[in-house]
Short mmCIF file of C-alpha atoms in Angstrom, two decimals:
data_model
loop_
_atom_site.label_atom_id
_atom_site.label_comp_id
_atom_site.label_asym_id
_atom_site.label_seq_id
_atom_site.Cartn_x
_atom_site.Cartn_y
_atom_site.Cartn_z
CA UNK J 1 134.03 72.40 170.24
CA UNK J 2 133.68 75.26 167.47
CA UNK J 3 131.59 78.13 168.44
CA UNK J 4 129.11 78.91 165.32
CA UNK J 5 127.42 81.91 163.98
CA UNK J 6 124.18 80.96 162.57
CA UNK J 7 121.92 83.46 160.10
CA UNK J 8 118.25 83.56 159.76
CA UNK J 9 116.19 85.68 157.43
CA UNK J 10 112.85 86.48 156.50
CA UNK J 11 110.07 85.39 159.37
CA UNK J 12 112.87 83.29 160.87
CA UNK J 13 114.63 86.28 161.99
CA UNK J 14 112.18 88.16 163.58
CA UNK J 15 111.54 85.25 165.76
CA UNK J 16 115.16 84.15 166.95
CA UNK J 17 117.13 87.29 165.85
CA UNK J 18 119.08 87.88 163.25
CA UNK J 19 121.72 85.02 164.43
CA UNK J 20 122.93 82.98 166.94
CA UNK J 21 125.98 81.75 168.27
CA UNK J 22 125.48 77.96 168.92
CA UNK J 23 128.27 75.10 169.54
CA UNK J 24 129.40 72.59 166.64
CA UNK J 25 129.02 69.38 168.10
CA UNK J 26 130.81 67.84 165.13
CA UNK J 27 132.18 68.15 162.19
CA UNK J 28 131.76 67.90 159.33
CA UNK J 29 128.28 67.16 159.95
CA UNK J 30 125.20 66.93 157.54
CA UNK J 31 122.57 69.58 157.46
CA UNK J 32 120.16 66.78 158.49
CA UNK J 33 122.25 66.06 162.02
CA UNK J 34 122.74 69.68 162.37
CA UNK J 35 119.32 70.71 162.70
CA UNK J 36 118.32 67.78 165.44
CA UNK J 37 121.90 69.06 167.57
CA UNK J 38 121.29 72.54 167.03
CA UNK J 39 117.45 71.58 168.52
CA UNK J 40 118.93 70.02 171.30
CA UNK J 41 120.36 73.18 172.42
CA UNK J 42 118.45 76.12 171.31
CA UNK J 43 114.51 75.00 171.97
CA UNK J 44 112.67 78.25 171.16
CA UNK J 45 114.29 77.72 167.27
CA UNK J 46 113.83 73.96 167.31
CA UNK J 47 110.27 74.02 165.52
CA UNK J 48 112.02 76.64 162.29
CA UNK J 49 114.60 73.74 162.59
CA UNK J 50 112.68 70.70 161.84
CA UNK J 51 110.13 72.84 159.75
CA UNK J 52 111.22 70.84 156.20
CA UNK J 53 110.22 73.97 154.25
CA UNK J 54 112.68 75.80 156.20
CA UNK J 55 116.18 75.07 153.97
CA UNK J 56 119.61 75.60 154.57
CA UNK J 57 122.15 77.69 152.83
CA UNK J 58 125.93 77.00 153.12
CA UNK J 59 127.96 80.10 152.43
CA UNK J 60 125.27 81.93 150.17
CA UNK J 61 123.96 78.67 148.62
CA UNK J 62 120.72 76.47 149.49
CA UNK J 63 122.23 73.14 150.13
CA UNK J 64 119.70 70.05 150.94
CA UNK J 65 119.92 67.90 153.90
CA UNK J 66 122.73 65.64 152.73
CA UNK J 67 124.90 68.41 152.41
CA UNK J 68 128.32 68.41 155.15
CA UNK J 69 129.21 71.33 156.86
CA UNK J 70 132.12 72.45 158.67
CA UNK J 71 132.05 75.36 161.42
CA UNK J 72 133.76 78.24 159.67
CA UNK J 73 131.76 78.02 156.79
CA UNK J 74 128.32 80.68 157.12
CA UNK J 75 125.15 78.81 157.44
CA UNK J 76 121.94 80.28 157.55
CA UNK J 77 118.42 78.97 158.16
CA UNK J 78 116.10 80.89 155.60
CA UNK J 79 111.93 80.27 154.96
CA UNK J 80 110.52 79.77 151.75
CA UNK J 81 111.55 82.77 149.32
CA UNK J 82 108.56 85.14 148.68
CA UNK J 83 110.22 86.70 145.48
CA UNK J 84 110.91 90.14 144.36
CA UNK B 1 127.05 93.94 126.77
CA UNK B 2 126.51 95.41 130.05
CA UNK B 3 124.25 93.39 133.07
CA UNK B 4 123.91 95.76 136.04
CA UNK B 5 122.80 94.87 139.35
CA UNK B 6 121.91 97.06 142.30
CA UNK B 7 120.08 96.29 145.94
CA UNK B 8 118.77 99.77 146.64
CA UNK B 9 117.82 100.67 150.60
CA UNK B 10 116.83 103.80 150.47
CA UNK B 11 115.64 105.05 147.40
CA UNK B 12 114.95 103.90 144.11
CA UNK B 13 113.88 106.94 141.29
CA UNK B 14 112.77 105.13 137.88
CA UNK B 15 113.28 108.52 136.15
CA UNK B 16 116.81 109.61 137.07
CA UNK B 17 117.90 105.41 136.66
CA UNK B 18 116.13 105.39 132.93
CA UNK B 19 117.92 108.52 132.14
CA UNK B 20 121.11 106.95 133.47
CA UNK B 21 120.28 103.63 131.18
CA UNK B 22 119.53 105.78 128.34
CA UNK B 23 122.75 108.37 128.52
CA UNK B 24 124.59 104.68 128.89
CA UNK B 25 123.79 103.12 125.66
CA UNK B 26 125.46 102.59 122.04
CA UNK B 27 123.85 103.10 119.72
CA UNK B 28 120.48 100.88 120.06
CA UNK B 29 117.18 101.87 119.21
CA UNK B 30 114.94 100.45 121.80
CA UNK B 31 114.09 100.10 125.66
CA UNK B 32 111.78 98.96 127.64
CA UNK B 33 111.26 99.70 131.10
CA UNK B 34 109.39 97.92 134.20
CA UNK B 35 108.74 100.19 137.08
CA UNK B 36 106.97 97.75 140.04
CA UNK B 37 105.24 100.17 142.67
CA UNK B 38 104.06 99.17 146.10
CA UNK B 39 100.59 99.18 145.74
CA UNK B 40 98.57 100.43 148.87
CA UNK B 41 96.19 97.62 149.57
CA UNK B 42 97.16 93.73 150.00
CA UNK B 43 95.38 91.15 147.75
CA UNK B 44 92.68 90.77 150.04
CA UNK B 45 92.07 94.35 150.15
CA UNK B 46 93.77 95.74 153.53
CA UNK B 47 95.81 99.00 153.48
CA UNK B 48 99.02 98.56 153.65
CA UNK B 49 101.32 100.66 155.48
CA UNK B 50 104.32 99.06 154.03
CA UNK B 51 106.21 96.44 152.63
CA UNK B 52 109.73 95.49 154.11
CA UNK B 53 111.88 93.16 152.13
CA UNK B 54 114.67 91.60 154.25
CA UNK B 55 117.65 90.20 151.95
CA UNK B 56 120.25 87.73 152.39
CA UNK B 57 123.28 89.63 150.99
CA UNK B 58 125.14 88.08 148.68
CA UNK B 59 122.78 85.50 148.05
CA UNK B 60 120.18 88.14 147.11
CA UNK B 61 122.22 89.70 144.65
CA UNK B 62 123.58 86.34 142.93
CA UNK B 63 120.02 85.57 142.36
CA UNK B 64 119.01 88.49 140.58
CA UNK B 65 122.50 88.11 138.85
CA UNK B 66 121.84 84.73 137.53
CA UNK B 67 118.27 86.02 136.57
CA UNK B 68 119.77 88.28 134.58
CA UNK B 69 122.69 86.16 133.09
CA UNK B 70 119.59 83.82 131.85
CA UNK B 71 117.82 86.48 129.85
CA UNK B 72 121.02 88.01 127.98
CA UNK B 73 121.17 84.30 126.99
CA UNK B 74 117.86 84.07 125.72
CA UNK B 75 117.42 87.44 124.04
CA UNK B 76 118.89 89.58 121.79
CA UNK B 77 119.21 92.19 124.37
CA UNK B 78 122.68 94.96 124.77
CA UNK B 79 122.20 95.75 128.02
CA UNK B 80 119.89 94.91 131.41
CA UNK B 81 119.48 96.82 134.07
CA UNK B 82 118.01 96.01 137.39
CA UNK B 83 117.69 97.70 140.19
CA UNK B 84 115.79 96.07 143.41
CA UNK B 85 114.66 97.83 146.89
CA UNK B 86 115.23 95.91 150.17
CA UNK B 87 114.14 97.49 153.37
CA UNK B 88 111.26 99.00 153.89
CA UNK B 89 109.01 100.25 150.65
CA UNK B 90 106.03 102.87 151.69
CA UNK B 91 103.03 102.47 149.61
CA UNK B 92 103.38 103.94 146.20
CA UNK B 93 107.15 104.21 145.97
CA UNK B 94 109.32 101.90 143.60
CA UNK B 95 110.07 98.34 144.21
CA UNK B 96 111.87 97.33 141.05
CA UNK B 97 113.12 98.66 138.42
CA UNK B 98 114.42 97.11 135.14
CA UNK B 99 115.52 98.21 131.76
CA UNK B 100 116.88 96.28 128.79
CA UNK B 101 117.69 97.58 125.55
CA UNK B 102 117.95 96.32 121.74
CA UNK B 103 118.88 97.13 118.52
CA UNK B 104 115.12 96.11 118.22
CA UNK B 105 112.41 96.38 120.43
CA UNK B 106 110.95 92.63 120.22
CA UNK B 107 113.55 91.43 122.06
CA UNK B 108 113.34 94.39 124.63
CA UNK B 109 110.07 93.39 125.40
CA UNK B 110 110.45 90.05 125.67
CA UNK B 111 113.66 90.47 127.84
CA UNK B 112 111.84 93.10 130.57
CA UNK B 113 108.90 90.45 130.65
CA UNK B 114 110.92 87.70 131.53
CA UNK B 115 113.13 89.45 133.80
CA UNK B 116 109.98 90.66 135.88
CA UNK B 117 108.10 86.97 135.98
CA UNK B 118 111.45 85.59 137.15
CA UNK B 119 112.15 88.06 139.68
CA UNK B 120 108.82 87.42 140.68
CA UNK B 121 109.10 83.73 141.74
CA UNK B 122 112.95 83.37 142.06
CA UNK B 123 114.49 86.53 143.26
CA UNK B 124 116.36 86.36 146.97
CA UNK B 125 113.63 88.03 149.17
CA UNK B 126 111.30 87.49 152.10
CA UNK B 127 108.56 89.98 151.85
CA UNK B 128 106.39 91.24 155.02
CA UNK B 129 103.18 93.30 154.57
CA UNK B 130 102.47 95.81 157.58
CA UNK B 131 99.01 96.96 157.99
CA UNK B 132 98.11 99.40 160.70
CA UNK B 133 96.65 96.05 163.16
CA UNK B 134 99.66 94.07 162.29
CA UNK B 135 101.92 92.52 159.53
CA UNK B 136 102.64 88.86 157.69
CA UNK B 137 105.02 87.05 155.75
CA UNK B 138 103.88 86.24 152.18
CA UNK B 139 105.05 83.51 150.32
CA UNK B 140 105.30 83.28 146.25
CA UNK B 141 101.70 83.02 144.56
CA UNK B 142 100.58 79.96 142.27
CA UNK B 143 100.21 82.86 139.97
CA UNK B 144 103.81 83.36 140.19
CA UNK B 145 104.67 79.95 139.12
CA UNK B 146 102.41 80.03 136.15
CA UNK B 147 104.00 83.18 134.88
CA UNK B 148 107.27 81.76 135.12
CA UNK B 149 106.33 78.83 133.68
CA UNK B 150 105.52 80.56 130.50
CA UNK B 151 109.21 80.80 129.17
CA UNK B 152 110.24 76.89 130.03
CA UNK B 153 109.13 76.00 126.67
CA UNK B 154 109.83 78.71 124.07
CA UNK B 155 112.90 79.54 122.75
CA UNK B 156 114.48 76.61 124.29
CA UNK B 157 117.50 76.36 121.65
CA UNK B 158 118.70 79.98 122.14
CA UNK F 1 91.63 105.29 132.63
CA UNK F 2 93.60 108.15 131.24
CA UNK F 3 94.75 108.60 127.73
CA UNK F 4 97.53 110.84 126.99
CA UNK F 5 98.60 112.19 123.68
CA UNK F 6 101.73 114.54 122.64
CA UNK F 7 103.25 115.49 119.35
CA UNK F 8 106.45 117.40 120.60
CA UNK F 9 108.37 119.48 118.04
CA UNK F 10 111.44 120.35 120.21
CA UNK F 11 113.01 118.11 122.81
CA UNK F 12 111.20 114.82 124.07
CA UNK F 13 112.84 113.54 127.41
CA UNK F 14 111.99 110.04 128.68
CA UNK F 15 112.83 110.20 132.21
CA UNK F 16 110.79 113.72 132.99
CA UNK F 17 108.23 111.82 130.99
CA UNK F 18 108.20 108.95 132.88
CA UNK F 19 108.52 110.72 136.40
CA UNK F 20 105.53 112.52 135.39
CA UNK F 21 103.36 109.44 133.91
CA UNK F 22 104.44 107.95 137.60
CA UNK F 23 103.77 110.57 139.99
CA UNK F 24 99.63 110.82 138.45
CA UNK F 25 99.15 107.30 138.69
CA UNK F 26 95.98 106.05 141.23
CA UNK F 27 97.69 103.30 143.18
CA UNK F 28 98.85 100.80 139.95
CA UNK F 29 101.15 98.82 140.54
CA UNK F 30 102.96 98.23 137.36
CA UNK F 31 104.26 100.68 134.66
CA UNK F 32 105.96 99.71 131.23
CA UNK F 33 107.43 101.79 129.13
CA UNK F 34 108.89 101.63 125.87
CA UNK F 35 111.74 104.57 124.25
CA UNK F 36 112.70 104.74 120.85
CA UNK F 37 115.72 105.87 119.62
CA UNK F 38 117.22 107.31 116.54
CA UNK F 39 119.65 104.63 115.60
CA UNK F 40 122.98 106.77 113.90
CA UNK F 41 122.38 103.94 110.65
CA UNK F 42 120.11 103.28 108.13
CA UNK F 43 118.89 99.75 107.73
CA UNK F 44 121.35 100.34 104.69
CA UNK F 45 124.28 101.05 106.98
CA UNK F 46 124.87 104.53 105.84
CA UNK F 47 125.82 107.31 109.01
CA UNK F 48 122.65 109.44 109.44
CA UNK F 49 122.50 112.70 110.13
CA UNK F 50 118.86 113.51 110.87
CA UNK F 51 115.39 112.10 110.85
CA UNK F 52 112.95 114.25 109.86
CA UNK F 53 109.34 113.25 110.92
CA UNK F 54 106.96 115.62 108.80
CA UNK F 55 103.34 115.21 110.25
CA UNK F 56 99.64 116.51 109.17
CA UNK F 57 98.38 118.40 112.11
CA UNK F 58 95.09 116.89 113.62
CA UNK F 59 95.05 113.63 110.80
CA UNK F 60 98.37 112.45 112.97
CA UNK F 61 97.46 113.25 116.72
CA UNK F 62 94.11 111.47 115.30
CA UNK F 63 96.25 107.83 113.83
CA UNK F 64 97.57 108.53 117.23
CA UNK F 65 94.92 108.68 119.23
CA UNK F 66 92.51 105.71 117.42
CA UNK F 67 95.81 103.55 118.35
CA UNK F 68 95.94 104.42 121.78
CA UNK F 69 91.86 103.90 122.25
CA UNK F 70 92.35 100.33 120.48
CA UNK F 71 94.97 99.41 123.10
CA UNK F 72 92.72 100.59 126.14
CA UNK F 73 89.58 98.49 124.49
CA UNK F 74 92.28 95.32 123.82
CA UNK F 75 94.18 95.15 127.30
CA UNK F 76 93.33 95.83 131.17
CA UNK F 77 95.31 99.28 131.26
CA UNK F 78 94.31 101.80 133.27
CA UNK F 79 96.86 104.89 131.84
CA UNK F 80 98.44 105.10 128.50
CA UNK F 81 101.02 107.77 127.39
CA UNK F 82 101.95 108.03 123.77
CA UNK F 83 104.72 111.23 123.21
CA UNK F 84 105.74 110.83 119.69
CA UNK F 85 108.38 113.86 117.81
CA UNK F 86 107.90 115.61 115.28
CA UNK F 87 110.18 117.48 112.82
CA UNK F 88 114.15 116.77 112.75
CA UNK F 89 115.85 114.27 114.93
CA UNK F 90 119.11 113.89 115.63
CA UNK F 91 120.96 110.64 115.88
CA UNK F 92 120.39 108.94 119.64
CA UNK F 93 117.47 111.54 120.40
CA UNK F 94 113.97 109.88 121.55
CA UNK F 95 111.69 109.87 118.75
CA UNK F 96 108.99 108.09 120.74
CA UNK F 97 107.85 107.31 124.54
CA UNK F 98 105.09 105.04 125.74
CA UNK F 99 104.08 103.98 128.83
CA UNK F 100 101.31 102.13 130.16
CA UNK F 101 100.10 101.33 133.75
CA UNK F 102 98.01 98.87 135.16
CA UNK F 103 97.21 96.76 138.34
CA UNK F 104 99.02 93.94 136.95
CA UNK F 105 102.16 93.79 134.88
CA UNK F 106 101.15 92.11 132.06
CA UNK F 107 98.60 94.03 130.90
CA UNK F 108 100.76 96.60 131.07
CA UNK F 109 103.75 94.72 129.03
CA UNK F 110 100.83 93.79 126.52
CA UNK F 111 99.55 96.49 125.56
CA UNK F 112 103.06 98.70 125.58
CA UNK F 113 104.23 96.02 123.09
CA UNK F 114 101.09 96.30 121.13
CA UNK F 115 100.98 100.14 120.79
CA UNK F 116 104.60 100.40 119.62
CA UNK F 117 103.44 97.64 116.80
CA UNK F 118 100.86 100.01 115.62
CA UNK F 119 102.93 102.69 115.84
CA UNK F 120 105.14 101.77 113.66
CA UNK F 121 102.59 101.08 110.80
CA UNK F 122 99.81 103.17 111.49
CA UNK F 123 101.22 106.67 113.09
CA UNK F 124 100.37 109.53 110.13
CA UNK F 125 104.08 110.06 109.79
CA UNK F 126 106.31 110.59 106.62
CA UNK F 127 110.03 110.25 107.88
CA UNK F 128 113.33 111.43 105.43
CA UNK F 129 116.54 109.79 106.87
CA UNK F 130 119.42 112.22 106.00
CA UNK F 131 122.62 111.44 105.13
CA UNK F 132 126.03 113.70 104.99
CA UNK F 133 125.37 113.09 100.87
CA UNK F 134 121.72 113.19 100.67
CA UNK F 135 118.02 111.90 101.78
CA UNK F 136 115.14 110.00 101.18
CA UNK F 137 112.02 109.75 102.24
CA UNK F 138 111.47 105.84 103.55
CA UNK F 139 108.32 103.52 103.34
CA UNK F 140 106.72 101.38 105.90
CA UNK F 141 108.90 97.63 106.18
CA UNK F 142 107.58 94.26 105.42
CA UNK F 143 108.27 93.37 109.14
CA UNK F 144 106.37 96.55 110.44
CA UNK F 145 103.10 95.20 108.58
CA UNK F 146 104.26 91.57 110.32
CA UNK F 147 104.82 92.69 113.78
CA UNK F 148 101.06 94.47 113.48
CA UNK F 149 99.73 91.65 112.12
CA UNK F 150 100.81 89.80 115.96
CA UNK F 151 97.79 91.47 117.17
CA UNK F 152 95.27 90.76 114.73
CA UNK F 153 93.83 86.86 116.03
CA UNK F 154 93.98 87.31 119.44
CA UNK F 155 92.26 89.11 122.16
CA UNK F 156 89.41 88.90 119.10
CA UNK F 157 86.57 88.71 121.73
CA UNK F 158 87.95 91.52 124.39
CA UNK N 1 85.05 129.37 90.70
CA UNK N 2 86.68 129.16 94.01
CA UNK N 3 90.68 129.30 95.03
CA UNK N 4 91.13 126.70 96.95
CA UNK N 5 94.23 125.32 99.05
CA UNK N 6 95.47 121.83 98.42
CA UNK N 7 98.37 120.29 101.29
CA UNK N 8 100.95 118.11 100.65
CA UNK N 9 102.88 115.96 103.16
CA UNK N 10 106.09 114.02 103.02
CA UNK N 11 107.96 113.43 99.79
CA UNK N 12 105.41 115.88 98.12
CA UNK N 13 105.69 118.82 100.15
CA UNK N 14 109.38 118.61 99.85
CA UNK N 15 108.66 118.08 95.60
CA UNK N 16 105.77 120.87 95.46
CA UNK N 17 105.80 122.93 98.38
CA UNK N 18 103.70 122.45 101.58
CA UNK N 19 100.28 123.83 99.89
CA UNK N 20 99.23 125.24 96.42
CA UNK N 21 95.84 127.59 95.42
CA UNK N 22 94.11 126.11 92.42
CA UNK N 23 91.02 126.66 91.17
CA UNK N 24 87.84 124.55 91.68
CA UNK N 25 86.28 124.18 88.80
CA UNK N 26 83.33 122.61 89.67
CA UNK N 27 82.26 120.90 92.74
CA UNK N 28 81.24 118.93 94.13
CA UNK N 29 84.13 116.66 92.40
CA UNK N 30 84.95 113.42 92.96
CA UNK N 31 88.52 112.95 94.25
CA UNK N 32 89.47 111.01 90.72
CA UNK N 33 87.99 114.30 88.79
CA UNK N 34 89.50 116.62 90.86
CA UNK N 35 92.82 114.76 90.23
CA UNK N 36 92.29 114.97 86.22
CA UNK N 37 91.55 118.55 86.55
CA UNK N 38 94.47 119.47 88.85
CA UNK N 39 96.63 117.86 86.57
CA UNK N 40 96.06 120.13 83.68
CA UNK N 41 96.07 122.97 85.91
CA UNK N 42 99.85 122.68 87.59
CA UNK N 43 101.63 120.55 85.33
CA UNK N 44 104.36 119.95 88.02
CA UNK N 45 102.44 118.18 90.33
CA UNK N 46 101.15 115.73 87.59
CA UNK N 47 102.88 113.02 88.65
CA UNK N 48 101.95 113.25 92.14
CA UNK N 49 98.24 113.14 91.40
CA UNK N 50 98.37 110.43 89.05
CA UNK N 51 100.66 107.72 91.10
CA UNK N 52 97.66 105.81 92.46
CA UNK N 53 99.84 105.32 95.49
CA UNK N 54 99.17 109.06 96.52
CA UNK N 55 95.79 109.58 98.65
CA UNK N 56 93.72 112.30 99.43
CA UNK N 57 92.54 113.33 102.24
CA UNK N 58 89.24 115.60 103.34
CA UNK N 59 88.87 117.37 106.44
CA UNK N 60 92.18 115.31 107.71
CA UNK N 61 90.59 111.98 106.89
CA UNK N 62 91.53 109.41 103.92
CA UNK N 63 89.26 109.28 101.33
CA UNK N 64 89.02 107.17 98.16
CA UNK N 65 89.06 108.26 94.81
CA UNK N 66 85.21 108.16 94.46
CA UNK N 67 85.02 110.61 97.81
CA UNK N 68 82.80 113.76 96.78
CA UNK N 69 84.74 117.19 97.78
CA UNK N 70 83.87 120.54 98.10
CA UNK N 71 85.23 124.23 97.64
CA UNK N 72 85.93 125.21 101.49
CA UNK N 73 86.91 121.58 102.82
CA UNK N 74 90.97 120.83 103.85
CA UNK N 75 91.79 119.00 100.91
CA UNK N 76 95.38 117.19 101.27
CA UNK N 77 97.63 115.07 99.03
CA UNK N 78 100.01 112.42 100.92
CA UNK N 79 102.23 109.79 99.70
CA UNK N 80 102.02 106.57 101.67
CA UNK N 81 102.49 107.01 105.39
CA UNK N 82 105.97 105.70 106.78
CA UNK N 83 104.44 105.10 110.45
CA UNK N 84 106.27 106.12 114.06
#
């Protein structure tokens, strides 16, 4: 089982830090399945996880919930974008 | 041609980075300029201690990138410059900064205006306003939208 | 509300200008400016040498000034800037700077935009473009009566 | 009758020099008078203040050709303005 670095920005990251190490179940797995496994284990972040404004990114890019993932690859957790 | 791109931590000085724009150029006649400042008071009227902008990096910069890769696309514009803070911004000192020149100044203009709604709505930040009793996360305005919304339907075959 | 206006025979420098135009703002949050260049063509395509801007001392500060007041009764600005040469120019010198502030940007793109329009029809200046085998004296263009004429339907009842 | 100065700006200070005395012969003159009786007085600048193109100015403001001037006030000939 892959150990996983996990990003957060914005409000997200002054709540859980600016990432956390968390175990890959599976994978590939979708972004959907990821957030209810990554729940499972990490309760203080599970409401940013189920939060549907909250969105993924996949190395740099905002993926939706279909989206597979591999551990390796840097996912991060971000809340809506307040702009420049 | 020339897009340039810089997240700035520390600093950012609109004079010595329009002189820079200015000693760079060849041969065009116009440029425009957008200097944002923090301004000391939110929208409903606290004071503001500051303004921290927390970046993703990487994903910040491609988004200001592909901002800017959109405007030289629509407009006649040489060169673009922009030049974003991230950190923490004190009341009064420079957010943004960007610069565009032309061989004419209409398309200056419209470049720099277009630049700054877009930023606006789609550039990679998270902004938090700290006040002296506390500090929140703000999220894009419906105001925001609208002014991006303004170039969706002009010059739509450039 | 602050309206500044400089003829400057000598040396007219965009970033000091700017830095300057910053640093006595009241807590606005957004600044345009606007620099002109001298382009090293005519519209022609000849090389130029010089630009000579010959000016009627008080009549031209005074186009200057009406144009200036016009913006700040059209447009939400609270500072405008207008630093405008005078006498020879040499080929990628400034021969004009503008900037405007205001809480919100686009006031501040607005009336920047608008004042360089009237500038460029109504400023009490007589320009010579010189050439390595000559000079003339040139008129106002076609698209400089145009590009004024943006301004003339709307904002009617501001 | 009374010296008086008359500018010129742009293409006619480079033609005529930057100012000339004339005389005033009478006043108060209209502009279009004034023009007549220039004309026969400095036959170089003729041209200048026949071309209808060419405006006066009093005290630094434009005037038409009916305008009423007198010995004492700035009087100025400019050809049209080129702008900033």
């Amino acid at each position: 089982m892959a150990q996983q670095k996990i990003y957060f920005f914005g409000r997200l990251a002054e709540q859980l830090g600016r990432s956390r190490e968390v175990e890959m179940v599976e994978e590939p797995i979708t972004i959907r399945d990821l957030r209810v496994a990554l729940a499972a284990q990490a309760v203080d972040f599970a409401d940013a996880l189920v939060d549907p404004r909250v969105r993924a990114c996949v190395d740099g890019v905002i993926v939706t919930d279909d989206a597979l993932v591999r551990a390796g690859q840097e996912i991060a957790f971000i809340p809506p974008l307040s702009g420049g | 041609m020339a897009i340039t791109i810089r997240l700035e931590p520390e600093n950012l000085q609109p004079d010595a980075e329009l002189r820079a724009f200015i000693t760079s150029l060849n041969g065009d006649g116009a440029v425009v300029s957008f200097t944002g400042l923090m301004r000391p008071t939110s929208k409903e009227g606290e004071a503001l201690t500051g303004l921290f902008l927390d970046h993703y990096p990487g994903m910040t910069e491609r988004s200001i990138s592909d901002i800017a890769t959109d405007a030289a696309a629509k407009f006649a514009v040489e060169d673009i410059l922009i030049i974003h803070r991230c950190g923490l911004v004190l009341p009064g000192a420079a957010i943004v900064f960007v610069a565009t020149s032309s061989p004419h100044r209409r398309a200056a203009f419209e470049a720099a205006d277009y630049l700054m709604d877009r930023l606006k709505s789609d550039a990679g930040f998270w902004k938090r306003e700290d006040t002296a009793t506390g500090s929140h996360w703000i999220e894009p305005t419906a105001q925001d939208a609208k002014d991006k919304e303004r170039w969706s339907n002009i010059h739509a075959g450039n």
